[in-house]
Coordinates of C-alpha atoms and ligand atoms in Angstrom, one line a residue:
M406 CA 0.0 0.0 0.0
K407 CA 1.0 3.6 -0.6
T408 CA -0.1 6.9 0.8
Q409 CA 1.2 10.5 1.2
V410 CA 1.1 10.6 5.0
A411 CA 1.1 7.5 7.2
I412 CA -0.4 8.2 10.6
I413 CA 0.5 5.9 13.5
G414 CA -2.3 6.1 16.1
G415 CA -6.0 6.5 15.8
G416 CA -6.5 8.7 18.9
P417 CA -7.7 12.3 18.6
S418 CA -4.4 13.6 17.2
G419 CA -4.1 11.1 14.4
L420 CA -7.7 11.3 13.3
L421 CA -7.9 15.1 13.5
L422 CA -4.7 15.3 11.3
A423 CA -6.2 12.8 8.8
Q424 CA -9.4 14.8 8.5
L425 CA -7.6 18.1 8.1
L426 CA -5.3 16.7 5.4
H427 CA -8.3 15.4 3.6
T428 CA -9.7 19.0 3.3
K429 CA -6.6 19.8 1.2
G430 CA -6.8 16.7 -0.9
I431 CA -3.8 15.1 0.9
D432 CA -4.1 11.3 1.3
S433 CA -3.4 9.5 4.5
I434 CA -3.8 6.1 6.1
V435 CA -4.3 5.7 9.9
L436 CA -2.8 2.6 11.7
E437 CA -4.3 1.9 15.1
R438 CA -3.2 -0.7 17.6
K439 CA -6.5 -1.3 19.3
T440 CA -10.1 -1.7 18.1
R441 CA -12.4 1.3 17.5
D442 CA -14.6 0.3 20.5
Y443 CA -11.5 0.3 22.8
V444 CA -10.4 3.7 21.6
L445 CA -14.0 5.1 22.1
G446 CA -14.2 3.5 25.6
R447 CA -11.4 5.6 27.0
I448 CA -12.7 8.4 29.3
R449 CA -10.2 11.2 29.2
A450 CA -10.2 15.0 28.5
G451 CA -13.2 17.2 29.0
V452 CA -12.2 20.8 28.4
L453 CA -11.4 22.1 24.9
E454 CA -9.7 25.3 24.0
Q455 CA -11.1 27.5 21.2
G456 CA -8.1 26.5 19.0
L457 CA -9.2 22.9 19.1
V458 CA -12.8 23.9 18.5
G459 CA -11.7 25.8 15.4
L460 CA -9.7 22.8 14.1
M461 CA -12.8 20.6 14.5
E462 CA -14.7 23.2 12.5
Q463 CA -12.1 23.3 9.8
A464 CA -12.2 19.5 9.7
G465 CA -16.0 19.6 9.3
C466 CA -16.6 17.8 12.6
A467 CA -17.9 20.4 14.9
E468 CA -21.7 20.3 14.4
R469 CA -22.6 18.0 17.3
M470 CA -20.0 19.7 19.5
H471 CA -21.7 23.1 19.0
R472 CA -25.1 21.5 19.7
E473 CA -24.2 19.4 22.7
G474 CA -21.1 21.1 24.2
F475 CA -21.2 23.8 26.9
L476 CA -19.3 27.0 26.7
H477 CA -17.7 27.9 30.1
S478 CA -16.7 31.5 30.6
G479 CA -15.0 30.9 34.0
T480 CA -13.9 28.4 36.6
L481 CA -14.1 28.2 40.4
I482 CA -11.1 27.7 42.6
S483 CA -11.4 26.8 46.2
Y484 CA -8.9 26.5 49.1
D485 CA -9.9 25.5 52.6
D486 CA -13.5 26.7 52.8
Q487 CA -13.1 29.7 50.5
M488 CA -13.9 29.9 46.8
F489 CA -13.5 32.5 44.1
R490 CA -14.2 32.6 40.4
L491 CA -11.7 33.2 37.6
D492 CA -13.6 34.9 34.8
F493 CA -12.0 33.9 31.4
T494 CA -14.1 36.0 29.3
E495 CA -13.6 39.2 31.3
H496 CA -9.8 38.7 31.2
T497 CA -9.4 37.3 27.7
G498 CA -12.6 37.7 25.8
R499 CA -12.7 34.0 25.3
A500 CA -14.2 30.8 26.8
V501 CA -13.6 27.1 26.8
M502 CA -15.8 24.3 25.5
V503 CA -16.8 21.4 27.8
Y504 CA -17.2 18.4 25.5
G505 CA -15.6 15.0 26.2
Q506 CA -12.6 13.7 24.3
T507 CA -14.6 10.5 23.8
E508 CA -17.2 12.5 21.8
V509 CA -14.5 14.4 19.9
T510 CA -13.0 11.1 18.8
R511 CA -16.4 9.6 18.0
D512 CA -17.2 12.7 15.7
L513 CA -13.8 12.3 14.0
Y514 CA -14.4 8.6 13.3
A515 CA -17.9 9.4 11.9
A516 CA -16.3 11.9 9.6
R517 CA -13.6 9.5 8.6
D518 CA -16.3 6.9 7.7
K519 CA -18.2 9.4 5.7
I520 CA -15.3 10.1 3.3
G521 CA -14.3 6.4 3.2
G522 CA -11.0 7.3 4.8
Q523 CA -8.8 4.3 5.6
V524 CA -8.1 3.3 9.2
E525 CA -6.5 -0.1 9.9
F526 CA -7.3 -1.4 13.4
N527 CA -5.6 -4.1 15.5
V528 CA -2.2 -3.4 13.9
A529 CA 0.7 -5.0 15.8
D530 CA 4.5 -4.8 15.7
V531 CA 4.7 -1.5 13.9
V532 CA 8.3 -0.7 12.7
I533 CA 9.1 2.6 10.9
N534 CA 12.0 2.2 8.4
S535 CA 14.1 4.8 6.5
A536 CA 12.4 7.7 8.2
E537 CA 15.5 9.8 8.0
Q538 CA 15.6 10.0 4.2
G539 CA 12.3 8.6 3.0
P540 CA 10.2 7.3 1.3
V541 CA 9.2 5.9 4.7
E542 CA 8.4 2.2 4.9
I543 CA 6.1 1.0 7.7
C544 CA 6.0 -2.7 8.4
Y545 CA 3.3 -4.1 10.7
K546 CA 1.1 -7.1 11.2
I547 CA -2.7 -7.6 11.2
E548 CA -3.9 -10.9 12.6
G549 CA -0.3 -12.2 12.3
K550 CA 0.0 -11.4 8.6
P551 CA 2.9 -9.0 7.6
Q552 CA 1.8 -5.8 5.9
K553 CA 3.8 -2.9 4.4
L554 CA 2.9 0.7 3.8
E555 CA 5.0 3.2 1.9
A556 CA 4.6 7.0 2.5
D557 CA 6.2 10.3 1.9
F558 CA 5.9 11.2 5.6
V559 CA 4.9 9.6 8.9
A560 CA 3.0 11.3 11.7
G561 CA 3.7 9.7 15.1
C562 CA 0.4 10.2 16.9
D563 CA 0.6 7.0 18.9
G564 CA 0.6 8.4 22.4
F565 CA 3.1 8.1 25.3
H566 CA 3.6 4.3 24.9
G567 CA 3.8 4.3 21.1
V568 CA 6.7 3.3 18.8
S569 CA 7.2 6.6 17.0
R570 CA 9.2 8.4 19.6
K571 CA 11.5 5.4 20.1
T572 CA 12.2 5.4 16.4
I573 CA 14.3 8.6 16.8
P574 CA 17.8 7.4 17.7
E575 CA 18.8 7.8 21.3
D576 CA 21.8 10.0 20.4
V577 CA 19.4 12.5 18.7
R578 CA 16.6 12.3 21.2
R579 CA 16.5 14.2 24.5
E580 CA 13.8 13.6 27.1
Y581 CA 12.8 15.8 30.1
E582 CA 10.6 14.4 32.8
K583 CA 9.0 15.0 36.2
V584 CA 6.9 12.4 37.8
Y585 CA 4.6 13.7 40.6
P586 CA 4.3 11.7 43.8
F587 CA 0.5 11.1 43.5
G588 CA -2.2 10.2 41.0
W589 CA -5.8 11.2 40.2
L590 CA -8.7 8.8 41.0
G591 CA -11.4 9.7 38.6
V592 CA -15.1 8.8 38.8
L593 CA -17.8 9.2 36.1
S594 CA -21.4 9.2 37.5
E595 CA -24.8 9.7 36.0
T596 CA -25.6 12.5 38.4
P597 CA -26.1 16.3 37.8
P598 CA -22.9 18.2 38.3
V599 CA -22.5 19.9 41.7
N600 CA -22.0 23.3 40.0
D601 CA -22.5 24.8 36.6
E602 CA -18.7 25.5 36.4
L603 CA -15.7 23.4 37.2
I604 CA -14.3 23.6 40.7
Y605 CA -10.5 23.1 41.3
A606 CA -10.0 22.5 45.0
N607 CA -6.9 22.7 47.1
S608 CA -7.7 21.3 50.5
P609 CA -5.5 20.1 53.4
H610 CA -6.7 16.6 52.5
G611 CA -5.4 16.9 48.9
F612 CA -6.6 18.2 45.6
A613 CA -10.1 17.6 44.1
L614 CA -11.8 18.5 40.8
C615 CA -15.5 18.7 40.1
S616 CA -16.0 18.5 36.3
M617 CA -18.8 17.3 34.0
R618 CA -19.7 16.0 30.6
N619 CA -23.3 17.3 30.5
D620 CA -26.1 18.2 32.9
Q621 CA -26.7 14.6 33.8
L622 CA -23.1 13.3 33.7
S623 CA -20.5 14.3 36.2
R624 CA -16.7 13.7 36.2
Y625 CA -15.0 14.0 39.6
Y626 CA -11.3 13.5 40.6
I627 CA -9.5 13.3 43.9
Q628 CA -5.7 13.2 44.4
C629 CA -4.7 9.7 45.6
S630 CA -1.6 7.7 46.3
M631 CA -0.1 5.9 43.3
Q632 CA 0.0 2.8 45.5
D633 CA -3.9 2.8 45.5
Q634 CA -5.9 0.6 43.2
P635 CA -9.4 1.8 41.9
S636 CA -10.8 -1.3 43.7
D637 CA -9.5 0.1 47.0
W638 CA -12.0 2.9 46.7
S639 CA -15.7 2.0 47.2
D640 CA -18.1 4.6 45.7
E641 CA -19.0 5.6 49.3
A642 CA -15.4 6.2 50.3
F643 CA -14.9 8.3 47.1
W644 CA -17.9 10.5 47.8
T645 CA -17.0 11.0 51.5
E646 CA -13.4 12.0 50.5
L647 CA -14.6 14.3 47.8
K648 CA -17.0 16.1 50.2
R649 CA -14.1 16.7 52.6
R650 CA -12.1 18.4 50.0
I651 CA -14.6 20.9 48.5
P652 CA -16.2 23.9 50.3
A653 CA -19.0 22.8 52.7
S654 CA -21.6 24.9 50.7
E655 CA -20.8 22.7 47.6
A656 CA -20.6 19.5 49.5
A657 CA -24.1 20.1 50.7
N658 CA -25.3 20.2 47.1
L659 CA -23.4 17.2 45.8
V660 CA -25.6 14.5 44.3
T661 CA -23.9 11.1 44.6
G662 CA -24.7 7.9 42.8
P663 CA -23.0 4.7 41.5
S664 CA -19.8 5.2 39.5
I665 CA -20.0 4.1 35.9
E666 CA -16.2 4.3 35.5
K667 CA -13.4 4.5 38.0
S668 CA -9.7 4.7 37.2
I669 CA -6.4 6.1 38.5
A670 CA -4.1 8.2 36.3
P671 CA -0.5 9.0 37.1
L672 CA 0.7 12.6 36.9
R673 CA 3.7 13.3 34.7
S674 CA 5.4 16.2 32.9
F675 CA 7.4 15.0 29.9
V676 CA 8.9 16.5 26.8
T677 CA 10.9 14.9 23.9
E678 CA 13.1 17.0 21.7
P679 CA 13.2 17.2 18.7
M680 CA 9.7 16.5 17.5
R681 CA 10.9 15.8 14.0
W682 CA 13.5 13.4 12.7
G683 CA 13.8 13.4 8.9
R684 CA 10.3 12.5 7.6
L685 CA 8.9 11.5 11.0
F686 CA 6.9 14.0 13.0
L687 CA 5.8 13.5 16.6
C688 CA 2.4 14.8 17.6
G689 CA 0.5 14.9 20.9
D690 CA 1.2 12.5 23.8
A691 CA 3.8 10.8 21.7
A692 CA 6.0 13.8 22.2
H693 CA 4.8 15.3 25.5
I694 CA 2.7 14.7 28.6
V695 CA 1.3 17.2 31.1
P696 CA -0.4 16.5 34.4
P697 CA -4.1 16.9 33.8
T698 CA -4.5 20.0 36.1
G699 CA -5.6 22.7 33.7
A700 CA -6.7 20.3 31.0
K701 CA -3.9 20.9 28.5
G702 CA -3.0 17.4 27.1
L703 CA -5.5 17.1 24.3
N704 CA -5.3 20.8 23.6
T705 CA -1.5 20.7 23.2
A706 CA -1.9 17.7 20.9
A707 CA -4.2 19.9 18.8
S708 CA -1.7 22.7 18.5
D709 CA 0.9 20.2 17.2
V710 CA -1.7 18.9 14.7
H711 CA -2.3 22.5 13.6
Y712 CA 1.4 23.2 13.0
L713 CA 2.0 19.9 11.2
F714 CA -1.1 20.4 9.0
Q715 CA 0.1 23.8 8.0
A716 CA 3.6 22.4 7.2
L717 CA 2.3 19.5 5.1
T718 CA -0.1 21.7 3.3
Q719 CA 2.7 24.1 2.4
F720 CA 4.8 21.2 1.2
Y721 CA 2.1 19.7 -1.0
T722 CA 0.4 22.8 -2.3
E723 CA 3.3 25.3 -2.5
D724 CA 6.3 22.9 -2.8
C725 CA 7.9 24.7 0.1
S726 CA 9.6 22.8 3.0
D727 CA 9.9 25.8 5.4
G728 CA 7.0 24.6 7.6
I729 CA 8.4 21.1 7.8
D730 CA 11.8 22.4 8.7
G731 CA 10.4 24.7 11.4
Y732 CA 7.8 22.3 12.8
S733 CA 9.8 21.0 15.8
E734 CA 10.9 24.4 17.0
K735 CA 7.5 26.0 16.5
A736 CA 5.6 23.2 18.2
L737 CA 8.1 23.0 21.1
R738 CA 7.9 26.7 21.9
R739 CA 4.2 26.4 22.7
V740 CA 4.6 23.0 24.3
W741 CA 7.1 24.3 26.9
K742 CA 4.8 27.2 27.8
T743 CA 1.9 24.8 28.3
E744 CA 4.2 22.5 30.3
R745 CA 5.0 25.4 32.6
F746 CA 1.3 26.3 33.2
S747 CA 0.4 22.7 33.9
W748 CA 3.3 22.2 36.3
W749 CA 2.6 25.5 38.0
F750 CA -1.1 24.8 38.5
S751 CA -0.4 21.3 39.7
S752 CA 2.2 22.5 42.2
L753 CA -0.3 25.1 43.5
M754 CA -3.2 22.8 44.0
H755 CA -1.9 19.4 45.3
R756 CA -0.7 18.3 48.7
Y757 CA 2.8 16.8 48.4
P758 CA 3.9 14.0 50.7
D759 CA 6.9 16.0 51.9
Q760 CA 5.1 19.3 52.1
S761 CA 6.1 21.5 55.1
E762 CA 3.9 24.0 56.9
F763 CA 5.9 26.7 55.1
D764 CA 5.1 25.1 51.7
R765 CA 1.4 25.0 52.6
K766 CA 1.5 28.7 53.6
M767 CA 3.1 29.5 50.3
Q768 CA 0.3 27.8 48.4
I769 CA -2.4 29.7 50.4
A770 CA -0.5 33.0 49.9
E771 CA -0.4 32.4 46.2
L772 CA -4.1 31.5 46.1
D773 CA -4.9 34.7 48.1
F774 CA -2.8 36.7 45.6
L775 CA -4.6 35.1 42.6
R776 CA -7.9 35.8 44.2
S777 CA -7.2 39.5 44.6
N778 CA -4.8 40.4 41.8
E779 CA -6.2 41.3 38.4
A780 CA -2.8 40.8 36.6
A781 CA -2.4 37.3 38.1
Q782 CA -5.9 36.4 37.1
K783 CA -5.4 37.6 33.6
A784 CA -2.1 35.6 33.2
M785 CA -3.9 32.4 34.4
A786 CA -7.0 33.0 32.3
E787 CA -4.8 33.4 29.2
C788 CA -3.1 30.1 29.8
Y789 CA -6.3 28.3 30.7
V790 CA -8.2 29.4 27.6
G791 CA -5.2 28.5 25.5
L792 CA -2.2 30.4 24.2
P793 CA -2.3 31.5 20.6
Y794 CA -1.0 29.1 17.9
Ligands
LIG174 P1 -3.7 9.1 22.6 O1 -5.1 9.5 22.9 O2 -3.0 8.3 23.6 O3 -3.9 8.2 21.3 C1 -2.8 7.4 20.8 C2 -3.3 6.3 20.0 O4 -2.3 5.5 19.4 C3 -2.5 4.2 19.6 N1 -1.2 3.5 19.6 C4 -0.7 2.8 18.5 N2 -1.2 2.6 17.3 C5 -0.5 1.9 16.4 N3 0.7 1.3 16.7 C6 1.3 1.5 17.9 N4 2.5 1.0 18.2 C7 0.5 2.3 18.9 N5 0.8 2.7 20.2 C8 -0.3 3.4 20.6 C9 -3.3 4.1 20.9 O5 -4.0 2.9 21.0 C10 -4.1 5.3 20.8 O6 -5.4 5.0 20.2 O7 -2.8 10.3 22.1 P2 -3.2 11.6 21.4 O8 -4.0 11.3 20.2 O9 -1.9 12.4 21.2 O10 -4.2 12.4 22.3 C11 -3.7 12.9 23.6 C12 -4.8 12.9 24.6 O11 -5.5 11.7 24.6 C13 -4.3 13.3 26.0 O12 -3.4 14.4 25.9 C14 -5.5 13.8 26.9 O13 -6.4 12.8 27.1 C15 -5.0 14.3 28.3 N6 -6.0 14.7 29.2 C16 -6.7 15.9 29.0 N7 -6.3 16.7 28.0 C17 -7.0 17.9 27.8 O14 -6.7 18.7 26.9 N8 -8.1 18.3 28.6 C18 -8.5 17.5 29.7 O15 -9.5 17.8 30.3 C19 -7.8 16.3 29.9 N9 -8.1 15.5 30.9 C20 -6.4 13.8 30.2 C21 -7.5 14.3 31.1 C22 -5.8 12.6 30.4 C23 -6.2 11.8 31.4 N10 -5.6 10.5 31.5 C24 -6.3 9.3 31.7 C25 -4.2 10.4 31.2 C26 -7.9 13.5 32.1 C27 -7.3 12.3 32.3 C28 -7.7 11.5 33.5
LIG175 C1 -12.2 16.4 32.9 O1 -13.4 16.8 32.8 O2 -11.9 15.2 32.7 C2 -11.1 17.4 33.3 C3 -11.4 18.7 33.4 C4 -10.4 19.6 33.7 C5 -9.2 19.2 34.0 C6 -8.9 17.8 33.8 C7 -9.8 16.9 33.5 O3 -8.2 20.0 34.3

């Protein structure tokens, strides 16, 4: 088989790139390790920046999002028993869209089906050959049968555990990492959200987040130990702990119910440099990870997709390689700023195992400052709604 752009990974980055390329008549084939049902069963991001909303529009996939998603013009931040609101629209003129990553991916698959775009599922043992000079040759297996795909370029959209990043030789690749000493225990429940807006809570018992998917579906998280298993937490224990960590006025309104999903996610900051090696481009979680505080993972994947889409379009329609040559530097400049924001917000909101009384006072002082200082609020709001591409 032959194509112009081979895309490894059928998550949101890979599919969004495929659909955008299609709008410019650029052909691609997506190779996905899992089944479609598996990919659509993952519960992940919930908050989309306007940049990503714009890309979904450009890809012709935004109709349901505009119908069913919710625009949020601010968020609530609590510490101890106090709570304040950060108004995004007042500070930036912009808002964010609450619409699940699962739904984004579902819409992208539906659009892919509509155009008859090729996605190969259950691909195993992917090996990327001759990426440095091209044409790239990708070898893989489906149901044990060897397959080969030739392409001008390959987009590595295969997440943190994929093969693309590891294809870049070790003497070229640099990796920067910080692992946080806790995780997030997440629960999805068919209950109305406790508040119309998200609540990020710093409490002496640890961080909590009240989020949502729609007015009958809530998503809650609490900071937990990485030694914990989801099965260690009964629903009752989860709700009791969540109520301890949010202001009493909110806890009094919390509607609890059975969890329909419960999982623990680790928190990690991670960046690979460079994001391009010859004809291989890394996109999204394949190149970088942020802790989920501030909801930047999927959104940063989207900004990579934007830069790569621009670069490939320029190559195919204007016969110009500038975009391709500048991809890694351009993408990384925004990645590092987003890494900084996610690291800062995580550090501000969590309880660290070795946290001293002094450290806690510093968190409270910074939250007090944020609550009362316009400039600090504006800086945070600009990062939360998304830095420009
Ligand atoms: P994905 O989603 O991991 O998709 C990669 C795909 O590649 C496939 N794959 C392979 N395919 C072929 N061959 C191989 N060798 C392969 N290896 C892997 C995988 O099966 C998969 O289908 O990466 P992508 O597309 O870059 O998307 C990134 C986002 O999924 C991620 O950044 C976000 O989910 C992070 N995240 C959030 N981001 C936000 O912007 N806003 C949020 O509110 C938000 N909340 C979250 C999050 C992540 C979380 N977890 C579980 C890590 C909340 C949580 C709890
Ligand atoms: C979510 O709804 O899953 C979510 C929202 C905001 C975050 C992280 C996750 O910062």
